[in-house]
């Protein structure tokens, strides 16, 4: 069963649908009613992390030995889809940034000690993580990163800056991409876990954004930050592999989130079209509106099918680069279009802050930019076509 139907669609099985049901109830009860206030306050409470940790939601697809639920990637997919229904892209991003992009590299590449140090408290929601790759002068072009770590007395000394970092203001640990040699290209890139409170580490700014208001997007500066060697994640100079390993899942999660968000927006809009009357009848009875809703439903279904196809390939261990890139490209772009149609169907109410669809449109706009832009997705797909 998925967002739109009662059929069981692979790779989802009964146990995944049971999780979907409990997550959906949790999101409806404990997030959605509060999302408008959190958006207005430009922050959701830190306690949401601990609450979701207590309920086991943060550790859905993490091993039990670190306090997780022992679920698989498909459980993680349900999580990405359902969190997107919460009515605040910022909340979904803050929680998803922690569980879906900051902690996975530690689980995959970290030592036992590192897992105990960051994943165990991370799954309880006691420590919050962020993934810090982007810099003011390098986003798509990861090879252009400039933040540098030099070795000194058995430690690393880090200088540089990062920007647009989700959870950037209030995170406790930052999985940070840093150059460790002067070599160009993708060589000499390493990852360190930087921690709040390290001398020379500063959150220089909380950024104002078009959407995702409830999430704190930060700019960071590092000035002679001394980082112990035990904070090196994975092998020195092999950081590019870590970035690549993470990207597939991040992009799939973004496509899944786009599908979940679109579905929720569609359902709210369908209800509105049945309730709102003009010229003596529900607006959904006008052919123009009915056709718009039919097009929205078709678009969502196409995105869902492609995204689940990418997910099936990904979980079966097959090469899913092309399909995941296509799913991210199609679904994130469609989410903007569906939200725009939803605003149109709501008329002026759709333009008002108090309506979910107004926020949905602003929140959706990051999809074609974050986690690899539309243009970069097309470059990847184009290369797969041997062009
Ligand atoms: C709200 C928000 C949250 C974010 N969270 C994080 C986070 O947690 N961690 C993190 O590390 N980053 C994060 N980012 C950063 C985000 O991933 C990058 O901004 C994104 O990858 C694009 O990089 P850029 O902004 O430098 O754009 P640029 O790379 O400068 O691109 C500018 C334009 O040029 C185009 N372009 C670039 N290269 C090519 C090319 N080869 N061919 C064709 N067109 C090209 C791009 O598609 C784009 O349209 C976040 C961003 C936002 C807005």
Coordinates of C-alpha atoms and ligand atoms in Angstrom, one line a residue:
X1 CA 0.0 0.0 0.0
X2 CA 1.3 3.4 -0.8
X3 CA 0.3 7.0 -0.4
X4 CA -2.3 6.6 -3.1
X5 CA -3.8 3.2 -3.0
X6 CA -4.4 0.1 -1.0
X7 CA -2.3 -2.2 -3.2
X8 CA 0.9 -3.5 -2.0
X9 CA 3.6 -2.3 -4.4
X10 CA 7.1 -3.9 -4.3
X11 CA 9.6 -3.4 -2.7
X12 CA 7.2 -2.5 0.1
X13 CA 5.9 -5.4 2.1
X14 CA 3.4 -5.7 4.9
X15 CA 5.9 -4.8 7.6
X16 CA 6.8 -1.6 5.7
X17 CA 3.1 -0.7 5.4
X18 CA 2.7 -1.3 9.1
X19 CA 5.4 1.2 9.7
X20 CA 3.8 3.6 7.2
X21 CA 0.6 3.5 9.2
X22 CA 2.2 4.2 12.5
X23 CA 4.5 7.0 11.1
X24 CA 1.5 8.6 9.3
X25 CA -0.5 8.6 12.6
X26 CA 2.5 10.1 14.4
X27 CA 3.1 12.8 11.8
X28 CA -0.6 13.8 11.8
X29 CA -0.8 13.9 15.6
X30 CA 2.6 15.3 16.7
X31 CA 4.0 17.3 13.8
X32 CA 1.4 18.6 11.4
X33 CA -0.8 20.5 13.8
X34 CA 2.3 22.4 15.1
X35 CA 4.1 22.9 11.7
X36 CA 2.6 26.4 11.1
X37 CA 3.9 27.7 14.4
X38 CA 7.3 26.2 14.0
X39 CA 7.5 27.7 10.5
X40 CA 6.6 31.1 11.9
X41 CA 9.2 30.7 14.7
X42 CA 11.7 29.6 12.1
X43 CA 12.7 26.6 14.2
X44 CA 11.1 23.4 15.3
X45 CA 11.8 22.3 18.9
X46 CA 14.9 20.2 19.6
X47 CA 12.6 18.0 21.6
X48 CA 11.2 16.6 18.4
X49 CA 14.5 14.8 17.9
X50 CA 14.4 13.2 21.4
X51 CA 10.7 12.4 21.0
X52 CA 11.3 10.6 17.7
X53 CA 14.3 9.0 19.2
X54 CA 12.2 7.6 22.1
X55 CA 9.7 6.2 19.7
X56 CA 12.4 4.6 17.6
X57 CA 11.7 6.6 14.5
X58 CA 15.2 8.0 14.2
X59 CA 16.7 4.6 14.1
X60 CA 14.3 2.9 11.8
X61 CA 17.0 1.6 9.4
X62 CA 19.9 1.5 11.8
X63 CA 21.3 -1.7 13.4
X64 CA 19.9 -2.7 16.8
X65 CA 23.4 -2.7 18.4
X66 CA 23.5 1.1 18.1
X67 CA 20.0 1.5 19.4
X68 CA 18.3 1.3 16.0
X69 CA 15.3 -0.7 15.0
X70 CA 17.2 -3.0 12.6
X71 CA 15.0 -2.1 9.6
X72 CA 16.2 -2.0 6.0
X73 CA 16.5 0.7 3.3
X74 CA 12.9 0.2 2.4
X75 CA 11.9 1.1 5.9
X76 CA 14.0 4.2 5.4
X77 CA 12.1 4.9 2.2
X78 CA 8.8 4.8 4.0
X79 CA 10.3 7.3 6.5
X80 CA 11.4 9.7 3.8
X81 CA 7.9 9.6 2.1
X82 CA 5.9 9.9 5.2
X83 CA 7.9 12.7 6.8
X84 CA 7.2 14.8 3.7
X85 CA 3.5 14.8 4.6
X86 CA 4.1 16.7 7.8
X87 CA 3.3 20.1 6.3
X88 CA 6.8 21.6 6.8
X89 CA 9.6 20.9 4.4
X90 CA 11.9 22.4 7.1
X91 CA 11.0 19.8 9.7
X92 CA 11.3 17.0 7.2
X93 CA 14.7 18.4 6.2
X94 CA 16.0 18.8 9.7
X95 CA 15.1 15.3 10.8
X96 CA 16.0 13.8 7.4
X97 CA 19.3 15.6 7.3
X98 CA 20.2 14.1 10.6
X99 CA 19.1 10.5 10.0
X100 CA 19.5 10.3 6.2
X101 CA 22.6 12.2 5.3
X102 CA 24.7 13.0 8.4
X103 CA 24.8 9.7 10.2
X104 CA 24.9 7.2 7.2
X105 CA 28.6 8.0 6.4
X106 CA 29.5 7.3 10.1
X107 CA 27.6 4.0 10.0
X108 CA 29.2 3.0 6.7
X109 CA 32.8 4.3 7.1
X110 CA 33.2 5.0 10.9
X111 CA 35.1 3.0 13.4
X112 CA 33.3 1.2 16.2
X113 CA 34.3 4.0 18.6
X114 CA 32.9 6.6 16.2
X115 CA 29.6 4.8 15.9
X116 CA 29.3 4.6 19.7
X117 CA 30.3 8.3 20.0
X118 CA 27.9 9.8 17.5
X119 CA 25.3 7.2 16.2
X120 CA 24.2 6.0 19.6
X121 CA 23.3 9.5 21.0
X122 CA 22.2 10.5 17.5
X123 CA 19.5 7.8 17.4
X124 CA 18.3 8.9 20.8
X125 CA 18.0 12.4 19.4
X126 CA 20.4 13.6 22.1
X127 CA 23.0 14.7 19.6
X128 CA 22.1 16.3 16.2
X129 CA 24.2 15.7 13.1
X130 CA 24.8 17.7 9.9
X131 CA 26.6 16.9 6.7
X132 CA 28.8 19.8 5.6
X133 CA 30.1 19.7 2.0
X134 CA 29.0 22.8 0.2
X135 CA 31.1 26.0 0.4
X136 CA 30.5 29.5 -0.7
X137 CA 32.5 29.0 -3.8
X138 CA 31.8 25.3 -4.5
X139 CA 28.4 23.5 -4.6
X140 CA 27.9 21.3 -7.6
X141 CA 31.6 21.3 -8.2
X142 CA 32.8 19.3 -5.3
X143 CA 36.3 19.2 -6.7
X144 CA 36.5 23.0 -6.1
X145 CA 36.3 22.7 -2.3
X146 CA 38.8 24.8 -0.5
X147 CA 38.5 24.1 3.2
X148 CA 41.9 22.6 4.1
X149 CA 43.3 20.4 6.9
X150 CA 47.0 20.3 7.5
X151 CA 48.7 17.8 9.7
X152 CA 50.4 19.1 12.8
X153 CA 51.6 17.2 15.9
X154 CA 49.4 14.2 15.2
X155 CA 46.3 16.4 14.8
X156 CA 44.7 18.1 11.9
X157 CA 44.3 21.9 11.7
X158 CA 41.3 22.9 9.7
X159 CA 40.7 26.3 8.0
X160 CA 37.9 27.3 5.7
X161 CA 34.1 27.7 5.6
X162 CA 30.9 25.9 4.7
X163 CA 27.5 27.2 3.7
X164 CA 23.8 26.2 3.2
X165 CA 24.2 23.5 5.9
X166 CA 21.0 21.9 7.1
X167 CA 20.9 21.7 10.9
X168 CA 24.0 23.9 10.6
X169 CA 23.1 26.1 13.6
X170 CA 22.2 23.6 16.2
X171 CA 24.0 20.5 15.2
X172 CA 26.4 18.9 17.7
X173 CA 28.5 17.1 15.1
X174 CA 29.3 17.9 11.5
X175 CA 30.4 15.3 9.0
X176 CA 32.7 17.7 7.1
X177 CA 34.4 17.5 3.7
X178 CA 37.9 18.9 3.8
X179 CA 40.9 18.9 1.4
X180 CA 43.9 17.1 2.8
X181 CA 46.3 17.5 -0.1
X182 CA 46.8 20.3 -2.5
X183 CA 46.1 17.9 -5.4
X184 CA 43.4 19.1 -7.7
X185 CA 40.2 17.3 -8.8
X186 CA 38.6 14.8 -6.6
X187 CA 41.9 13.7 -5.1
X188 CA 42.9 14.5 -1.6
X189 CA 39.4 14.9 -0.1
X190 CA 38.8 13.6 3.4
X191 CA 36.0 13.7 5.9
X192 CA 36.3 14.8 9.6
X193 CA 33.7 14.9 12.2
X194 CA 33.9 18.4 13.6
X195 CA 32.1 19.1 16.9
X196 CA 30.4 22.2 18.3
X197 CA 32.6 23.8 20.9
X198 CA 35.9 23.0 19.2
X199 CA 38.0 26.2 19.5
X200 CA 38.0 28.1 16.2
X201 CA 34.7 26.5 15.0
X202 CA 32.0 29.1 14.6
X203 CA 28.4 29.2 13.3
X204 CA 28.8 32.5 11.4
X205 CA 25.2 32.9 10.2
X206 CA 21.7 31.5 10.3
X207 CA 20.5 31.9 6.7
X208 CA 17.1 33.4 5.7
X209 CA 15.4 31.3 3.0
X210 CA 12.4 31.2 0.5
X211 CA 11.1 28.0 2.1
X212 CA 12.1 25.3 4.7
X213 CA 11.6 28.0 7.4
X214 CA 11.5 25.6 10.3
X215 CA 15.0 24.3 9.5
X216 CA 18.1 26.0 10.5
X217 CA 20.4 26.5 7.5
X218 CA 23.8 27.6 8.6
X219 CA 27.0 29.1 7.5
X220 CA 30.1 27.8 9.3
X221 CA 33.6 29.1 9.6
X222 CA 36.8 27.2 10.7
X223 CA 39.8 29.1 11.9
X224 CA 42.7 26.9 13.0
X225 CA 40.3 24.3 14.4
X226 CA 42.4 21.5 15.9
X227 CA 40.8 18.2 15.1
X228 CA 42.1 15.0 16.7
X229 CA 43.1 12.2 14.3
X230 CA 40.4 10.0 15.8
X231 CA 37.8 12.3 14.2
X232 CA 39.0 11.3 10.7
X233 CA 36.1 9.4 9.0
X234 CA 37.2 6.6 6.7
X235 CA 40.5 6.8 4.9
X236 CA 42.4 10.0 4.4
X237 CA 42.2 11.3 0.9
X238 CA 39.4 8.8 0.0
X239 CA 36.5 11.2 0.9
X240 CA 35.2 11.3 -2.7
X241 CA 34.0 7.7 -2.3
X242 CA 32.1 8.7 0.8
X243 CA 30.4 11.5 -1.1
X244 CA 29.4 9.2 -3.9
X245 CA 28.2 6.5 -1.5
X246 CA 25.9 9.0 0.2
X247 CA 24.6 10.8 -2.9
X248 CA 22.5 7.8 -4.3
X249 CA 20.5 7.5 -1.1
X250 CA 20.2 11.3 -0.6
X251 CA 18.8 11.7 -4.1
X252 CA 16.4 8.7 -3.7
X253 CA 15.2 10.1 -0.4
X254 CA 14.6 13.5 -2.1
X255 CA 12.6 11.8 -4.8
X256 CA 10.6 9.8 -2.2
X257 CA 10.0 13.0 -0.2
X258 CA 8.8 14.8 -3.4
X259 CA 6.4 11.9 -4.0
X260 CA 5.1 11.9 -0.4
X261 CA 4.8 15.7 -0.4
X262 CA 3.0 15.8 -3.7
X263 CA 0.6 13.2 -2.7
X264 CA -0.3 15.1 0.5
X265 CA -0.8 18.3 -1.4
X266 CA -2.9 16.6 -4.0
X267 CA -5.2 15.0 -1.3
X268 CA -5.6 18.4 0.4
X269 CA -6.4 20.1 -2.9
X270 CA -8.9 17.4 -3.9
X271 CA -10.8 17.9 -0.7
X272 CA -10.7 21.6 -1.3
X273 CA -12.1 21.2 -4.8
X274 CA -15.0 19.2 -3.4
X275 CA -15.8 21.8 -0.6
X276 CA -15.3 25.1 -2.3
X277 CA -18.2 26.3 -4.4
X278 CA -18.4 28.9 -7.2
X279 CA -21.3 29.6 -9.5
X280 CA -23.5 27.3 -7.5
X281 CA -21.4 24.2 -7.6
X282 CA -18.2 22.7 -6.2
X283 CA -15.2 23.9 -8.2
X284 CA -14.1 20.3 -8.7
X285 CA -17.2 20.0 -11.0
X286 CA -15.7 22.4 -13.5
X287 CA -14.0 20.6 -16.3
X288 CA -11.0 22.9 -16.1
X289 CA -10.4 22.0 -12.4
X290 CA -11.2 18.3 -12.9
X291 CA -8.7 18.0 -15.7
X292 CA -6.0 19.8 -13.7
X293 CA -6.6 17.4 -10.8
X294 CA -6.4 14.5 -13.3
X295 CA -3.1 15.7 -14.7
X296 CA -1.7 16.2 -11.2
X297 CA -2.7 12.6 -10.2
X298 CA -1.1 11.2 -13.4
X299 CA 2.1 13.2 -12.8
X300 CA 2.4 12.0 -9.2
X301 CA 1.8 8.4 -10.3
X302 CA 4.5 8.6 -13.0
X303 CA 6.9 10.0 -10.4
X304 CA 6.0 7.4 -7.9
X305 CA 6.6 4.5 -10.4
X306 CA 10.0 5.8 -11.5
X307 CA 11.1 6.5 -7.9
X308 CA 10.0 3.0 -6.7
X309 CA 11.8 1.5 -9.7
X310 CA 15.0 3.3 -8.7
X311 CA 14.4 2.1 -5.1
X312 CA 14.0 -1.5 -6.2
X313 CA 17.2 -1.4 -8.2
X314 CA 19.0 0.4 -5.3
X315 CA 17.9 -2.1 -2.6
X316 CA 18.7 -5.1 -4.9
X317 CA 22.3 -3.9 -5.2
X318 CA 22.1 -3.2 -8.9
X319 CA 23.5 -0.1 -10.6
X320 CA 20.8 2.5 -10.1
X321 CA 22.7 5.6 -11.0
X322 CA 20.6 6.5 -14.1
X323 CA 17.2 5.6 -12.6
X324 CA 17.9 7.4 -9.3
X325 CA 19.1 10.5 -11.1
X326 CA 16.0 10.4 -13.3
X327 CA 13.7 9.9 -10.4
X328 CA 15.2 12.9 -8.5
X329 CA 15.0 15.1 -11.6
X330 CA 11.4 14.2 -12.5
X331 CA 9.9 14.1 -9.0
X332 CA 11.5 17.2 -7.6
X333 CA 10.5 19.2 -10.6
X334 CA 7.0 17.8 -10.6
X335 CA 6.6 18.7 -6.9
X336 CA 7.0 22.4 -7.8
X337 CA 4.5 22.1 -10.6
X338 CA 2.0 20.1 -8.5
X339 CA 2.3 22.7 -5.7
X340 CA 1.8 25.5 -8.2
X341 CA -1.4 23.8 -9.5
X342 CA -2.6 23.3 -5.9
X343 CA -2.2 27.1 -5.2
X344 CA -4.1 27.9 -8.4
X345 CA -7.0 25.6 -7.4
X346 CA -7.1 27.2 -4.0
X347 CA -7.4 30.7 -5.5
X348 CA -6.4 33.5 -3.2
X349 CA -6.6 31.2 -0.1
X350 CA -3.7 29.3 -1.7
X351 CA -1.6 32.4 -1.5
X352 CA -2.2 32.8 2.2
X353 CA 0.3 31.7 4.8
X354 CA -2.3 29.8 6.7
X355 CA -2.8 27.3 3.9
X356 CA -0.5 24.3 3.5
X357 CA -0.3 24.7 -0.2
X358 CA 1.4 28.2 0.0
X359 CA 4.2 26.6 2.1
X360 CA 4.2 23.5 -0.2
X361 CA 5.1 25.7 -3.2
X362 CA 7.9 27.6 -1.4
X363 CA 9.3 24.4 0.2
X364 CA 9.2 22.4 -3.1
X365 CA 11.5 24.9 -4.9
X366 CA 14.7 23.6 -3.2
X367 CA 14.1 20.1 -4.7
X368 CA 15.5 20.9 -8.2
X369 CA 18.6 22.6 -6.5
X370 CA 19.6 20.7 -3.4
X371 CA 21.4 17.3 -3.4
X372 CA 22.5 17.9 -7.0
X373 CA 20.7 20.3 -9.3
X374 CA 18.5 19.4 -12.2
X375 CA 21.4 20.4 -14.5
X376 CA 23.7 18.0 -12.7
X377 CA 21.1 15.2 -12.9
X378 CA 20.9 15.7 -16.6
X379 CA 24.7 15.7 -16.9
X380 CA 24.7 12.3 -15.1
X381 CA 21.9 10.9 -17.3
X382 CA 23.6 12.3 -20.4
X383 CA 26.9 10.6 -19.5
X384 CA 25.1 7.3 -19.0
X385 CA 23.9 7.8 -22.6
X386 CA 27.6 7.9 -23.6
X387 CA 27.3 11.5 -24.7
Ligands
LIG1 C1 18.0 24.9 2.0 C2 19.3 24.3 1.6 C3 19.8 23.2 2.4 C4 21.0 22.7 2.0 N1 21.6 21.7 2.8 C5 22.9 21.3 2.6 C6 23.5 20.4 3.5 O1 23.0 20.0 4.5 N2 24.8 20.1 3.3 C7 25.5 20.6 2.1 O2 26.7 20.2 2.0 N3 24.9 21.4 1.2 C8 23.6 21.7 1.4 N4 23.0 22.6 0.5 C9 23.7 23.0 -0.7 C10 23.2 22.5 -2.0 O3 23.3 21.1 -2.1 C11 24.0 23.2 -3.1 O4 23.6 24.5 -3.0 C12 23.6 22.6 -4.5 O5 24.3 21.4 -4.6 C13 24.0 23.6 -5.6 O6 25.3 24.2 -5.4 P1 25.5 25.7 -5.6 O7 24.4 26.4 -4.8 O8 26.9 26.1 -5.3 O9 25.2 26.0 -7.1 P2 26.3 26.0 -8.3 O10 27.0 24.8 -8.3 O11 27.0 27.3 -8.2 O12 25.3 26.1 -9.6 C14 24.7 27.3 -10.0 C15 23.9 27.0 -11.3 O13 24.8 26.5 -12.3 C16 24.4 25.2 -12.7 N5 25.6 24.3 -13.0 C17 26.7 24.1 -12.2 N6 27.5 23.2 -12.8 C18 26.9 22.9 -14.0 C19 27.3 22.0 -15.0 N7 28.4 21.3 -15.0 N8 26.5 22.0 -16.1 C20 25.3 22.7 -16.2 N9 24.9 23.5 -15.2 C21 25.7 23.6 -14.1 C22 23.6 24.6 -11.6 O14 22.8 23.6 -12.0 C23 22.9 25.9 -11.1 O15 21.8 26.1 -11.9 C24 21.7 23.1 0.8 C25 21.1 24.1 0.1 C26 20.0 24.7 0.4 C27 19.4 25.9 -0.4

